[in-house]
Structure formats: C-alpha cells, structure tokens
Amino acid sequence: MSLGIFDSGVGGLTVYRELAKQFPDTDLIYLGDTARVPYGNKSPDTIIRYATECASMLVKRHNVDALVVACNTISSYAIENLRSTFGLPVLGVIEAGAEMAMAVTKNNKIGVLGTIATVRSGAYIKALEEVSDGKAIVSQRACPLFVPLVEEGVITGEIPSLVIKMYLDELIADVDTLLLGCTHYPVLAPLLASIYPEVNIADSASMMVEHILAGGLATIESGKREIYVTDITPAFESLKSMLVGDIPMQEIDI
Ligand code: DGL
C-alpha cells in the first residue's frame, strides 16, 4: 500500500509529518508543486488543472494506491474531479479539519482561516454545517500573508505577530476555536497560541490519520519515504528539514 500526498508546496509537509509518525511502514510519496505555489490566489479552473497534473505524476509514475490532498485550496475545489479522473480513493483535508474543530470547540463558534480561494469556496462552511448538524456558527478570514511568512521562515517575533493581530484581533472576539484551513498555518500555531492563549486551535493533520485508518489505506509494506518538488527552493529546503528532517528530495518535471 502506498499513499501519494501532494500540496502546492511545502505546507503539506505538516500533514506528511503526522502521517510519517503514525504510519512508519506505509510508503509515503510526497509531491510539492513548488514551481507554481501559491495556488491560494488562483482561479478554480487553474487549481483543478494543476491538481490533476500533480495527481497524475503520483498515479502514473509511482503507482500510488490512494491520494491524500494535503492542501486546503485543492481540497476546496478538486476532490470530486480527482476521484472521477483517477478512480482511486482521494482524501481531502476539509472534512478532517471540520471534525477536529468540532471536537475541540466548547461553544460551536469556529473561525476558519484560509487562503483567499479556500475562503471564497465556502467549503469549510459546508463541511462544518454537515459535521455539526447545523450547530456550528462559522466566521471566516482569509490570511494571505501567512503563506509567504512561513515560506520565508518568519514565524516568530514582532512581524508575524503584527500580521496575526491585523487579521485576527476582530475575529477572535466571536470564536472559541481557530480552524487552520491552510497547510502552512500550523507552523504559526505556537505564535497564535501565545497571542491568543484562550483560543482552541484545530488543524486537519491528526484527523487525517483517523480517515486513513478508517479507509483501510495504511496496510503495511516497506515504509518508503520520498519527496519530489517541481522546483528546489531555499524555502522548501529549510522548511522541509524543520518539518520532516533529512528525507531525500528530488526535483521533477510534471
Ligand atoms: N497549500 C495551500 C493551502 O493549504 C497554501 C499555499 C497556497 O496558496 O498554495 O491552502
């Protein structure tokens, strides 16, 4: 059994890290489309086209048994398309994130943070409504500057703190839980928690583990670890070593 995990860039490694911890013996092949990141400000058609190209590389060249879409923007627009194109199990992060948020909230007031495209899609609003049987009270905020801050490794100190406050000071009064609806944002979670110590923070990564187990997608073989990128960038290299250590990385053309 092997899982093909992909993202627009480095952020999906936050999901990869969690899966690598939980499934030491499952083959995990990662693709980050670093040459074309970010997807979060692209149109739905472009997001679907890029996602199909990434998935095709994992299915055709690596023969993966299932796809894990470790990108909220792609998960917001392309899951059904990928399922019908490839005929494989395709897991996205939206439902997992929504379930996690409902598991930690005390008053059902959830603040969804994501890219412009994810927020615009309304995918989290729909998923939270389904998961909570209509009980969730959802506010959303696009935080586009979080991605470049994480890509540049500016994740502590005054500058990211100011950006966080600019986006969230108003929203925070209305929610008890922040749902990190973008793969880069968990890297900022320690800073978010220090600025807003009262708030619960939810992301998709740990719930994805449950979904993979429930889908019987992690039966054991050789535990291969491979990471491919469409462009080797300094940001990817440094965040990769921070998140998953020295797993080998190779540049490919998709
Ligand atoms: N991976 C994207 C997401 O989770 C964030 C980066 C991007 O905009 O491509 O939405």
PDB file of C-alpha atoms and ligand atoms in Angstrom:
ATOM      1  CA  MET A   1       0.000   0.000   0.000  1.00  0.00           C
ATOM      2  CA  SER A   2       1.369   3.431  -0.861  1.00  0.00           C
ATOM      3  CA  LEU A   3      -0.044   6.908  -0.375  1.00  0.00           C
ATOM      4  CA  GLY A   4       0.620   9.788  -2.754  1.00  0.00           C
ATOM      5  CA  ILE A   5       0.484  13.025  -0.780  1.00  0.00           C
ATOM      6  CA  PHE A   6       0.571  16.354  -2.539  1.00  0.00           C
ATOM      7  CA  ASP A   7       0.369  20.063  -1.968  1.00  0.00           C
ATOM      8  CA  SER A   8       1.061  23.270  -3.824  1.00  0.00           C
ATOM      9  CA  GLY A   9       4.376  23.490  -1.974  1.00  0.00           C
ATOM     10  CA  VAL A  10       5.927  22.931   1.401  1.00  0.00           C
ATOM     11  CA  GLY A  11       2.825  23.323   3.606  1.00  0.00           C
ATOM     12  CA  GLY A  12       1.587  19.770   3.037  1.00  0.00           C
ATOM     13  CA  LEU A  13       4.636  18.520   4.869  1.00  0.00           C
ATOM     14  CA  THR A  14       2.733  19.378   8.073  1.00  0.00           C
ATOM     15  CA  VAL A  15       0.326  16.593   7.054  1.00  0.00           C
ATOM     16  CA  TYR A  16       3.166  14.359   5.779  1.00  0.00           C
ATOM     17  CA  ARG A  17       4.942  14.717   9.154  1.00  0.00           C
ATOM     18  CA  GLU A  18       1.861  13.491  11.017  1.00  0.00           C
ATOM     19  CA  LEU A  19       1.314  10.547   8.639  1.00  0.00           C
ATOM     20  CA  ALA A  20       5.011   9.582   8.744  1.00  0.00           C
ATOM     21  CA  LYS A  21       4.788   9.471  12.559  1.00  0.00           C
ATOM     22  CA  GLN A  22       1.627   7.385  12.625  1.00  0.00           C
ATOM     23  CA  PHE A  23       2.345   5.045   9.696  1.00  0.00           C
ATOM     24  CA  PRO A  24       6.045   4.173   9.882  1.00  0.00           C
ATOM     25  CA  ASP A  25       5.684   1.228   7.496  1.00  0.00           C
ATOM     26  CA  THR A  26       3.462   2.708   4.794  1.00  0.00           C
ATOM     27  CA  ASP A  27       5.062   4.102   1.623  1.00  0.00           C
ATOM     28  CA  LEU A  28       4.573   7.870   1.583  1.00  0.00           C
ATOM     29  CA  ILE A  29       5.424   9.670  -1.661  1.00  0.00           C
ATOM     30  CA  TYR A  30       5.147  13.464  -1.463  1.00  0.00           C
ATOM     31  CA  LEU A  31       4.911  15.983  -4.273  1.00  0.00           C
ATOM     32  CA  GLY A  32       5.146  19.734  -3.669  1.00  0.00           C
ATOM     33  CA  ASP A  33       4.424  21.901  -6.712  1.00  0.00           C
ATOM     34  CA  THR A  34       6.972  24.487  -5.588  1.00  0.00           C
ATOM     35  CA  ALA A  35       7.404  25.892  -9.104  1.00  0.00           C
ATOM     36  CA  ARG A  36       3.773  27.090  -9.136  1.00  0.00           C
ATOM     37  CA  VAL A  37       2.966  27.832  -5.472  1.00  0.00           C
ATOM     38  CA  PRO A  38       0.828  29.629  -4.321  1.00  0.00           C
ATOM     39  CA  TYR A  39      -2.448  28.131  -5.531  1.00  0.00           C
ATOM     40  CA  GLY A  40      -4.462  30.126  -2.983  1.00  0.00           C
ATOM     41  CA  ASN A  41      -4.860  33.160  -5.215  1.00  0.00           C
ATOM     42  CA  LYS A  42      -5.545  31.238  -8.456  1.00  0.00           C
ATOM     43  CA  SER A  43      -8.871  30.597 -10.186  1.00  0.00           C
ATOM     44  CA  PRO A  44     -10.835  27.354  -9.627  1.00  0.00           C
ATOM     45  CA  ASP A  45     -10.044  26.128 -13.186  1.00  0.00           C
ATOM     46  CA  THR A  46      -6.317  26.603 -12.712  1.00  0.00           C
ATOM     47  CA  ILE A  47      -6.387  24.953  -9.272  1.00  0.00           C
ATOM     48  CA  ILE A  48      -8.164  21.907 -10.751  1.00  0.00           C
ATOM     49  CA  ARG A  49      -5.752  21.710 -13.713  1.00  0.00           C
ATOM     50  CA  TYR A  50      -2.637  21.942 -11.530  1.00  0.00           C
ATOM     51  CA  ALA A  51      -4.046  19.419  -9.055  1.00  0.00           C
ATOM     52  CA  THR A  52      -4.783  16.953 -11.864  1.00  0.00           C
ATOM     53  CA  GLU A  53      -1.204  17.261 -13.137  1.00  0.00           C
ATOM     54  CA  CYS A  54       0.239  16.638  -9.669  1.00  0.00           C
ATOM     55  CA  ALA A  55      -2.030  13.656  -9.040  1.00  0.00           C
ATOM     56  CA  SER A  56      -1.206  12.246 -12.462  1.00  0.00           C
ATOM     57  CA  MET A  57       2.518  12.255 -11.647  1.00  0.00           C
ATOM     58  CA  LEU A  58       1.889  10.293  -8.428  1.00  0.00           C
ATOM     59  CA  VAL A  59      -0.517   7.822 -10.031  1.00  0.00           C
ATOM     60  CA  LYS A  60       1.325   7.219 -13.303  1.00  0.00           C
ATOM     61  CA  ARG A  61       4.959   7.345 -12.178  1.00  0.00           C
ATOM     62  CA  HIS A  62       4.599   5.993  -8.652  1.00  0.00           C
ATOM     63  CA  ASN A  63       1.538   3.837  -8.958  1.00  0.00           C
ATOM     64  CA  VAL A  64       0.131   5.001  -5.615  1.00  0.00           C
ATOM     65  CA  ASP A  65      -2.943   3.262  -4.195  1.00  0.00           C
ATOM     66  CA  ALA A  66      -4.614   6.373  -2.824  1.00  0.00           C
ATOM     67  CA  LEU A  67      -4.208  10.144  -2.925  1.00  0.00           C
ATOM     68  CA  VAL A  68      -4.039  12.410   0.102  1.00  0.00           C
ATOM     69  CA  VAL A  69      -4.657  16.015  -0.892  1.00  0.00           C
ATOM     70  CA  ALA A  70      -2.639  17.831   1.771  1.00  0.00           C
ATOM     71  CA  CYS A  71      -3.725  21.237   0.522  1.00  0.00           C
ATOM     72  CA  ASN A  72      -6.851  23.075   1.600  1.00  0.00           C
ATOM     73  CA  THR A  73      -7.127  25.084  -1.588  1.00  0.00           C
ATOM     74  CA  ILE A  74      -7.058  21.957  -3.786  1.00  0.00           C
ATOM     75  CA  SER A  75      -9.359  20.135  -1.347  1.00  0.00           C
ATOM     76  CA  SER A  76     -11.843  23.003  -1.647  1.00  0.00           C
ATOM     77  CA  TYR A  77     -12.193  22.694  -5.425  1.00  0.00           C
ATOM     78  CA  ALA A  78     -10.806  19.494  -6.916  1.00  0.00           C
ATOM     79  CA  ILE A  79     -11.672  16.396  -4.854  1.00  0.00           C
ATOM     80  CA  GLU A  80     -14.630  15.191  -6.940  1.00  0.00           C
ATOM     81  CA  ASN A  81     -12.725  15.867 -10.134  1.00  0.00           C
ATOM     82  CA  LEU A  82      -9.705  13.871  -8.934  1.00  0.00           C
ATOM     83  CA  ARG A  83     -11.905  10.975  -7.821  1.00  0.00           C
ATOM     84  CA  SER A  84     -13.589  10.694 -11.185  1.00  0.00           C
ATOM     85  CA  THR A  85     -10.362  11.185 -13.175  1.00  0.00           C
ATOM     86  CA  PHE A  86      -8.249   8.627 -11.326  1.00  0.00           C
ATOM     87  CA  GLY A  87     -10.784   6.184  -9.852  1.00  0.00           C
ATOM     88  CA  LEU A  88      -8.785   5.919  -6.607  1.00  0.00           C
ATOM     89  CA  PRO A  89      -9.625   6.825  -3.018  1.00  0.00           C
ATOM     90  CA  VAL A  90      -8.933  10.557  -2.658  1.00  0.00           C
ATOM     91  CA  LEU A  91      -8.858  12.084   0.824  1.00  0.00           C
ATOM     92  CA  GLY A  92      -9.012  15.847   1.263  1.00  0.00           C
ATOM     93  CA  VAL A  93      -8.303  17.891   4.368  1.00  0.00           C
ATOM     94  CA  ILE A  94     -11.532  19.886   4.678  1.00  0.00           C
ATOM     95  CA  GLU A  95     -13.692  17.311   6.418  1.00  0.00           C
ATOM     96  CA  ALA A  96     -10.851  16.294   8.724  1.00  0.00           C
ATOM     97  CA  GLY A  97     -10.314  19.924   9.740  1.00  0.00           C
ATOM     98  CA  ALA A  98     -14.033  20.463  10.320  1.00  0.00           C
ATOM     99  CA  GLU A  99     -14.242  17.349  12.513  1.00  0.00           C
ATOM    100  CA  MET A 100     -11.225  18.445  14.531  1.00  0.00           C
ATOM    101  CA  ALA A 101     -12.698  21.918  15.103  1.00  0.00           C
ATOM    102  CA  MET A 102     -15.994  20.446  16.317  1.00  0.00           C
ATOM    103  CA  ALA A 103     -14.074  18.093  18.611  1.00  0.00           C
ATOM    104  CA  VAL A 104     -12.353  20.971  20.438  1.00  0.00           C
ATOM    105  CA  THR A 105     -14.931  23.789  20.435  1.00  0.00           C
ATOM    106  CA  LYS A 106     -16.977  24.393  23.575  1.00  0.00           C
ATOM    107  CA  ASN A 107     -19.497  26.852  22.116  1.00  0.00           C
ATOM    108  CA  ASN A 108     -19.559  25.851  18.384  1.00  0.00           C
ATOM    109  CA  LYS A 109     -18.145  29.238  17.359  1.00  0.00           C
ATOM    110  CA  ILE A 110     -15.452  28.478  14.802  1.00  0.00           C
ATOM    111  CA  GLY A 111     -13.153  30.908  12.996  1.00  0.00           C
ATOM    112  CA  VAL A 112     -11.932  29.433   9.711  1.00  0.00           C
ATOM    113  CA  LEU A 113      -8.609  30.797   8.453  1.00  0.00           C
ATOM    114  CA  GLY A 114      -7.506  30.025   4.905  1.00  0.00           C
ATOM    115  CA  THR A 115      -6.298  31.275   1.554  1.00  0.00           C
ATOM    116  CA  ILE A 116      -8.453  33.625  -0.493  1.00  0.00           C
ATOM    117  CA  ALA A 117      -9.554  30.709  -2.712  1.00  0.00           C
ATOM    118  CA  THR A 118     -10.433  28.423   0.209  1.00  0.00           C
ATOM    119  CA  VAL A 119     -12.466  31.112   1.969  1.00  0.00           C
ATOM    120  CA  ARG A 120     -14.200  32.038  -1.282  1.00  0.00           C
ATOM    121  CA  SER A 121     -15.170  28.412  -1.966  1.00  0.00           C
ATOM    122  CA  GLY A 122     -17.200  28.164   1.255  1.00  0.00           C
ATOM    123  CA  ALA A 123     -16.012  24.540   1.532  1.00  0.00           C
ATOM    124  CA  TYR A 124     -15.394  24.766   5.291  1.00  0.00           C
ATOM    125  CA  ILE A 125     -18.764  26.394   5.946  1.00  0.00           C
ATOM    126  CA  LYS A 126     -20.447  23.466   4.188  1.00  0.00           C
ATOM    127  CA  ALA A 127     -18.301  20.827   5.915  1.00  0.00           C
ATOM    128  CA  LEU A 128     -18.791  22.378   9.374  1.00  0.00           C
ATOM    129  CA  GLU A 129     -22.521  22.545   8.822  1.00  0.00           C
ATOM    130  CA  GLU A 130     -22.592  18.853   7.902  1.00  0.00           C
ATOM    131  CA  VAL A 131     -20.262  17.681  10.667  1.00  0.00           C
ATOM    132  CA  SER A 132     -22.106  19.697  13.365  1.00  0.00           C
ATOM    133  CA  ASP A 133     -25.666  19.042  12.138  1.00  0.00           C
ATOM    134  CA  GLY A 134     -26.063  22.759  11.592  1.00  0.00           C
ATOM    135  CA  LYS A 135     -24.852  23.768  15.080  1.00  0.00           C
ATOM    136  CA  ALA A 136     -21.581  25.424  14.022  1.00  0.00           C
ATOM    137  CA  ILE A 137     -21.510  29.215  13.911  1.00  0.00           C
ATOM    138  CA  VAL A 138     -18.776  29.989  11.422  1.00  0.00           C
ATOM    139  CA  SER A 139     -16.765  33.140  10.714  1.00  0.00           C
ATOM    140  CA  GLN A 140     -14.077  33.141   8.031  1.00  0.00           C
ATOM    141  CA  ARG A 141     -10.923  35.173   7.420  1.00  0.00           C
ATOM    142  CA  ALA A 142      -8.505  34.930   4.507  1.00  0.00           C
ATOM    143  CA  CYS A 143      -4.935  35.421   5.762  1.00  0.00           C
ATOM    144  CA  PRO A 144      -2.881  35.555   2.542  1.00  0.00           C
ATOM    145  CA  LEU A 145       0.243  36.972   4.185  1.00  0.00           C
ATOM    146  CA  PHE A 146       0.662  33.914   6.409  1.00  0.00           C
ATOM    147  CA  VAL A 147       1.913  31.775   3.490  1.00  0.00           C
ATOM    148  CA  PRO A 148       4.876  33.991   2.496  1.00  0.00           C
ATOM    149  CA  LEU A 149       5.793  34.487   6.175  1.00  0.00           C
ATOM    150  CA  VAL A 150       6.001  30.724   6.651  1.00  0.00           C
ATOM    151  CA  GLU A 151       7.775  30.216   3.318  1.00  0.00           C
ATOM    152  CA  GLU A 152      10.402  32.755   4.439  1.00  0.00           C
ATOM    153  CA  GLY A 153      10.698  31.208   7.892  1.00  0.00           C
ATOM    154  CA  VAL A 154       9.472  34.424   9.586  1.00  0.00           C
ATOM    155  CA  ILE A 155       7.453  32.574  12.203  1.00  0.00           C
ATOM    156  CA  THR A 156       8.390  34.228  15.492  1.00  0.00           C
ATOM    157  CA  GLY A 157       8.769  37.817  16.697  1.00  0.00           C
ATOM    158  CA  GLU A 158       7.204  41.147  16.015  1.00  0.00           C
ATOM    159  CA  ILE A 159       6.457  40.986  12.282  1.00  0.00           C
ATOM    160  CA  PRO A 160       4.347  37.800  12.193  1.00  0.00           C
ATOM    161  CA  SER A 161       2.712  38.866  15.480  1.00  0.00           C
ATOM    162  CA  LEU A 162       1.584  42.142  13.924  1.00  0.00           C
ATOM    163  CA  VAL A 163       0.240  40.348  10.848  1.00  0.00           C
ATOM    164  CA  ILE A 164      -1.633  37.852  13.015  1.00  0.00           C
ATOM    165  CA  LYS A 165      -3.199  40.666  15.029  1.00  0.00           C
ATOM    166  CA  MET A 166      -4.114  42.587  11.901  1.00  0.00           C
ATOM    167  CA  TYR A 167      -6.058  39.610  10.576  1.00  0.00           C
ATOM    168  CA  LEU A 168      -7.471  38.172  13.777  1.00  0.00           C
ATOM    169  CA  ASP A 169      -7.956  40.734  16.547  1.00  0.00           C
ATOM    170  CA  GLU A 170     -11.515  41.431  15.438  1.00  0.00           C
ATOM    171  CA  LEU A 171     -12.478  37.843  14.628  1.00  0.00           C
ATOM    172  CA  ILE A 172     -11.148  36.431  17.873  1.00  0.00           C
ATOM    173  CA  ALA A 173     -13.898  38.081  19.946  1.00  0.00           C
ATOM    174  CA  ASP A 174     -16.503  35.984  18.112  1.00  0.00           C
ATOM    175  CA  VAL A 175     -14.952  32.496  18.298  1.00  0.00           C
ATOM    176  CA  ASP A 176     -13.514  29.979  20.754  1.00  0.00           C
ATOM    177  CA  THR A 177     -11.746  27.901  18.083  1.00  0.00           C
ATOM    178  CA  LEU A 178      -9.495  28.769  15.176  1.00  0.00           C
ATOM    179  CA  LEU A 179      -9.553  26.207  12.380  1.00  0.00           C
ATOM    180  CA  LEU A 180      -6.262  26.413  10.491  1.00  0.00           C
ATOM    181  CA  GLY A 181      -7.649  25.834   6.997  1.00  0.00           C
ATOM    182  CA  CYS A 182      -4.339  26.109   5.206  1.00  0.00           C
ATOM    183  CA  THR A 183      -1.420  23.727   5.352  1.00  0.00           C
ATOM    184  CA  HIS A 184       1.113  26.447   6.141  1.00  0.00           C
ATOM    185  CA  TYR A 185      -0.689  27.787   9.177  1.00  0.00           C
ATOM    186  CA  PRO A 186       0.170  25.019  11.692  1.00  0.00           C
ATOM    187  CA  VAL A 187       3.744  26.330  11.522  1.00  0.00           C
ATOM    188  CA  LEU A 188       2.376  29.549  13.078  1.00  0.00           C
ATOM    189  CA  ALA A 189       0.325  27.675  15.714  1.00  0.00           C
ATOM    190  CA  PRO A 190       2.771  28.262  18.620  1.00  0.00           C
ATOM    191  CA  LEU A 191       2.738  32.012  17.937  1.00  0.00           C
ATOM    192  CA  LEU A 192      -1.065  32.062  17.548  1.00  0.00           C
ATOM    193  CA  ALA A 193      -1.387  30.228  20.871  1.00  0.00           C
ATOM    194  CA  SER A 194       0.902  32.692  22.613  1.00  0.00           C
ATOM    195  CA  ILE A 195      -1.035  35.717  21.302  1.00  0.00           C
ATOM    196  CA  TYR A 196      -4.482  34.214  21.968  1.00  0.00           C
ATOM    197  CA  PRO A 197      -3.929  31.751  24.844  1.00  0.00           C
ATOM    198  CA  GLU A 198      -7.679  31.231  25.426  1.00  0.00           C
ATOM    199  CA  VAL A 199      -8.490  30.023  21.924  1.00  0.00           C
ATOM    200  CA  ASN A 200      -8.546  26.366  20.788  1.00  0.00           C
ATOM    201  CA  ILE A 201      -6.531  25.611  17.671  1.00  0.00           C
ATOM    202  CA  ALA A 202      -7.595  22.872  15.248  1.00  0.00           C
ATOM    203  CA  ASP A 203      -5.935  21.617  12.084  1.00  0.00           C
ATOM    204  CA  SER A 204      -6.536  18.678   9.750  1.00  0.00           C
ATOM    205  CA  ALA A 205      -3.374  16.644  10.185  1.00  0.00           C
ATOM    206  CA  SER A 206      -4.234  14.419  13.145  1.00  0.00           C
ATOM    207  CA  MET A 207      -7.789  13.747  11.917  1.00  0.00           C
ATOM    208  CA  MET A 208      -6.389  12.706   8.515  1.00  0.00           C
ATOM    209  CA  VAL A 209      -4.700   9.826  10.322  1.00  0.00           C
ATOM    210  CA  GLU A 210      -8.127   8.628  11.505  1.00  0.00           C
ATOM    211  CA  HIS A 211      -9.549   8.912   7.974  1.00  0.00           C
ATOM    212  CA  ILE A 212      -6.696   6.866   6.527  1.00  0.00           C
ATOM    213  CA  LEU A 213      -7.166   4.184   9.172  1.00  0.00           C
ATOM    214  CA  ALA A 214     -10.938   4.151   8.639  1.00  0.00           C
ATOM    215  CA  GLY A 215     -10.440   3.779   4.881  1.00  0.00           C
ATOM    216  CA  GLY A 216      -8.061   0.815   5.385  1.00  0.00           C
ATOM    217  CA  LEU A 217      -5.430   2.725   3.436  1.00  0.00           C
ATOM    218  CA  ALA A 218      -2.401   2.121   5.624  1.00  0.00           C
ATOM    219  CA  THR A 219      -1.677  -1.577   5.462  1.00  0.00           C
ATOM    220  CA  ILE A 220       1.956  -2.220   5.875  1.00  0.00           C
ATOM    221  CA  GLU A 221       4.721  -2.778   3.382  1.00  0.00           C
ATOM    222  CA  SER A 222       8.118  -1.173   3.167  1.00  0.00           C
ATOM    223  CA  GLY A 223       7.706   2.321   4.550  1.00  0.00           C
ATOM    224  CA  LYS A 224       9.422   4.148   1.707  1.00  0.00           C
ATOM    225  CA  ARG A 225       9.836   7.934   2.167  1.00  0.00           C
ATOM    226  CA  GLU A 226      10.215  10.061  -0.971  1.00  0.00           C
ATOM    227  CA  ILE A 227       9.749  13.770  -1.591  1.00  0.00           C
ATOM    228  CA  TYR A 228       9.528  15.358  -5.045  1.00  0.00           C
ATOM    229  CA  VAL A 229       9.253  19.021  -5.942  1.00  0.00           C
ATOM    230  CA  THR A 230       8.774  20.863  -9.205  1.00  0.00           C
ATOM    231  CA  ASP A 231      11.438  23.364  -8.140  1.00  0.00           C
ATOM    232  CA  ILE A 232      14.035  23.135  -5.381  1.00  0.00           C
ATOM    233  CA  THR A 233      13.686  26.400  -3.493  1.00  0.00           C
ATOM    234  CA  PRO A 234      15.575  27.608  -0.407  1.00  0.00           C
ATOM    235  CA  ALA A 235      12.240  27.995   1.430  1.00  0.00           C
ATOM    236  CA  PHE A 236      11.277  24.390   0.709  1.00  0.00           C
ATOM    237  CA  GLU A 237      14.696  23.099   1.745  1.00  0.00           C
ATOM    238  CA  SER A 238      14.714  24.875   5.079  1.00  0.00           C
ATOM    239  CA  LEU A 239      11.086  24.127   5.964  1.00  0.00           C
ATOM    240  CA  LYS A 240      11.489  20.524   4.884  1.00  0.00           C
ATOM    241  CA  SER A 241      14.380  19.993   7.259  1.00  0.00           C
ATOM    242  CA  MET A 242      12.454  21.715  10.043  1.00  0.00           C
ATOM    243  CA  LEU A 243       9.304  19.619   9.499  1.00  0.00           C
ATOM    244  CA  VAL A 244      10.476  16.177   8.392  1.00  0.00           C
ATOM    245  CA  GLY A 245      14.277  16.118   8.682  1.00  0.00           C
ATOM    246  CA  ASP A 246      16.559  14.565   6.098  1.00  0.00           C
ATOM    247  CA  ILE A 247      14.143  12.624   3.853  1.00  0.00           C
ATOM    248  CA  PRO A 248      15.719  12.778   0.376  1.00  0.00           C
ATOM    249  CA  MET A 249      14.251  15.261  -2.073  1.00  0.00           C
ATOM    250  CA  GLN A 250      14.381  15.287  -5.851  1.00  0.00           C
ATOM    251  CA  GLU A 251      13.316  17.796  -8.485  1.00  0.00           C
ATOM    252  CA  ILE A 252      10.997  16.525 -11.217  1.00  0.00           C
ATOM    253  CA  ASP A 253       9.199  17.926 -14.225  1.00  0.00           C
ATOM    254  CA  ILE A 254       5.473  17.186 -14.266  1.00  0.00           C
TER     255      ILE A 254
HETATM  256  N1  DGL B   1      -1.307  24.676   0.451  1.00  0.00           N
HETATM  257  C1  DGL B   1      -2.181  25.819   0.376  1.00  0.00           C
HETATM  258  C2  DGL B   1      -3.422  25.535   1.228  1.00  0.00           C
HETATM  259  O1  DGL B   1      -3.434  24.700   2.112  1.00  0.00           O
HETATM  260  C3  DGL B   1      -1.489  27.087   0.833  1.00  0.00           C
HETATM  261  C4  DGL B   1      -0.436  27.601  -0.126  1.00  0.00           C
HETATM  262  C5  DGL B   1      -1.001  28.050  -1.446  1.00  0.00           C
HETATM  263  O2  DGL B   1      -1.660  29.109  -1.527  1.00  0.00           O
HETATM  264  O3  DGL B   1      -0.759  27.347  -2.423  1.00  0.00           O
HETATM  265  O4  DGL B   1      -4.432  26.152   1.006  1.00  0.00           O
END
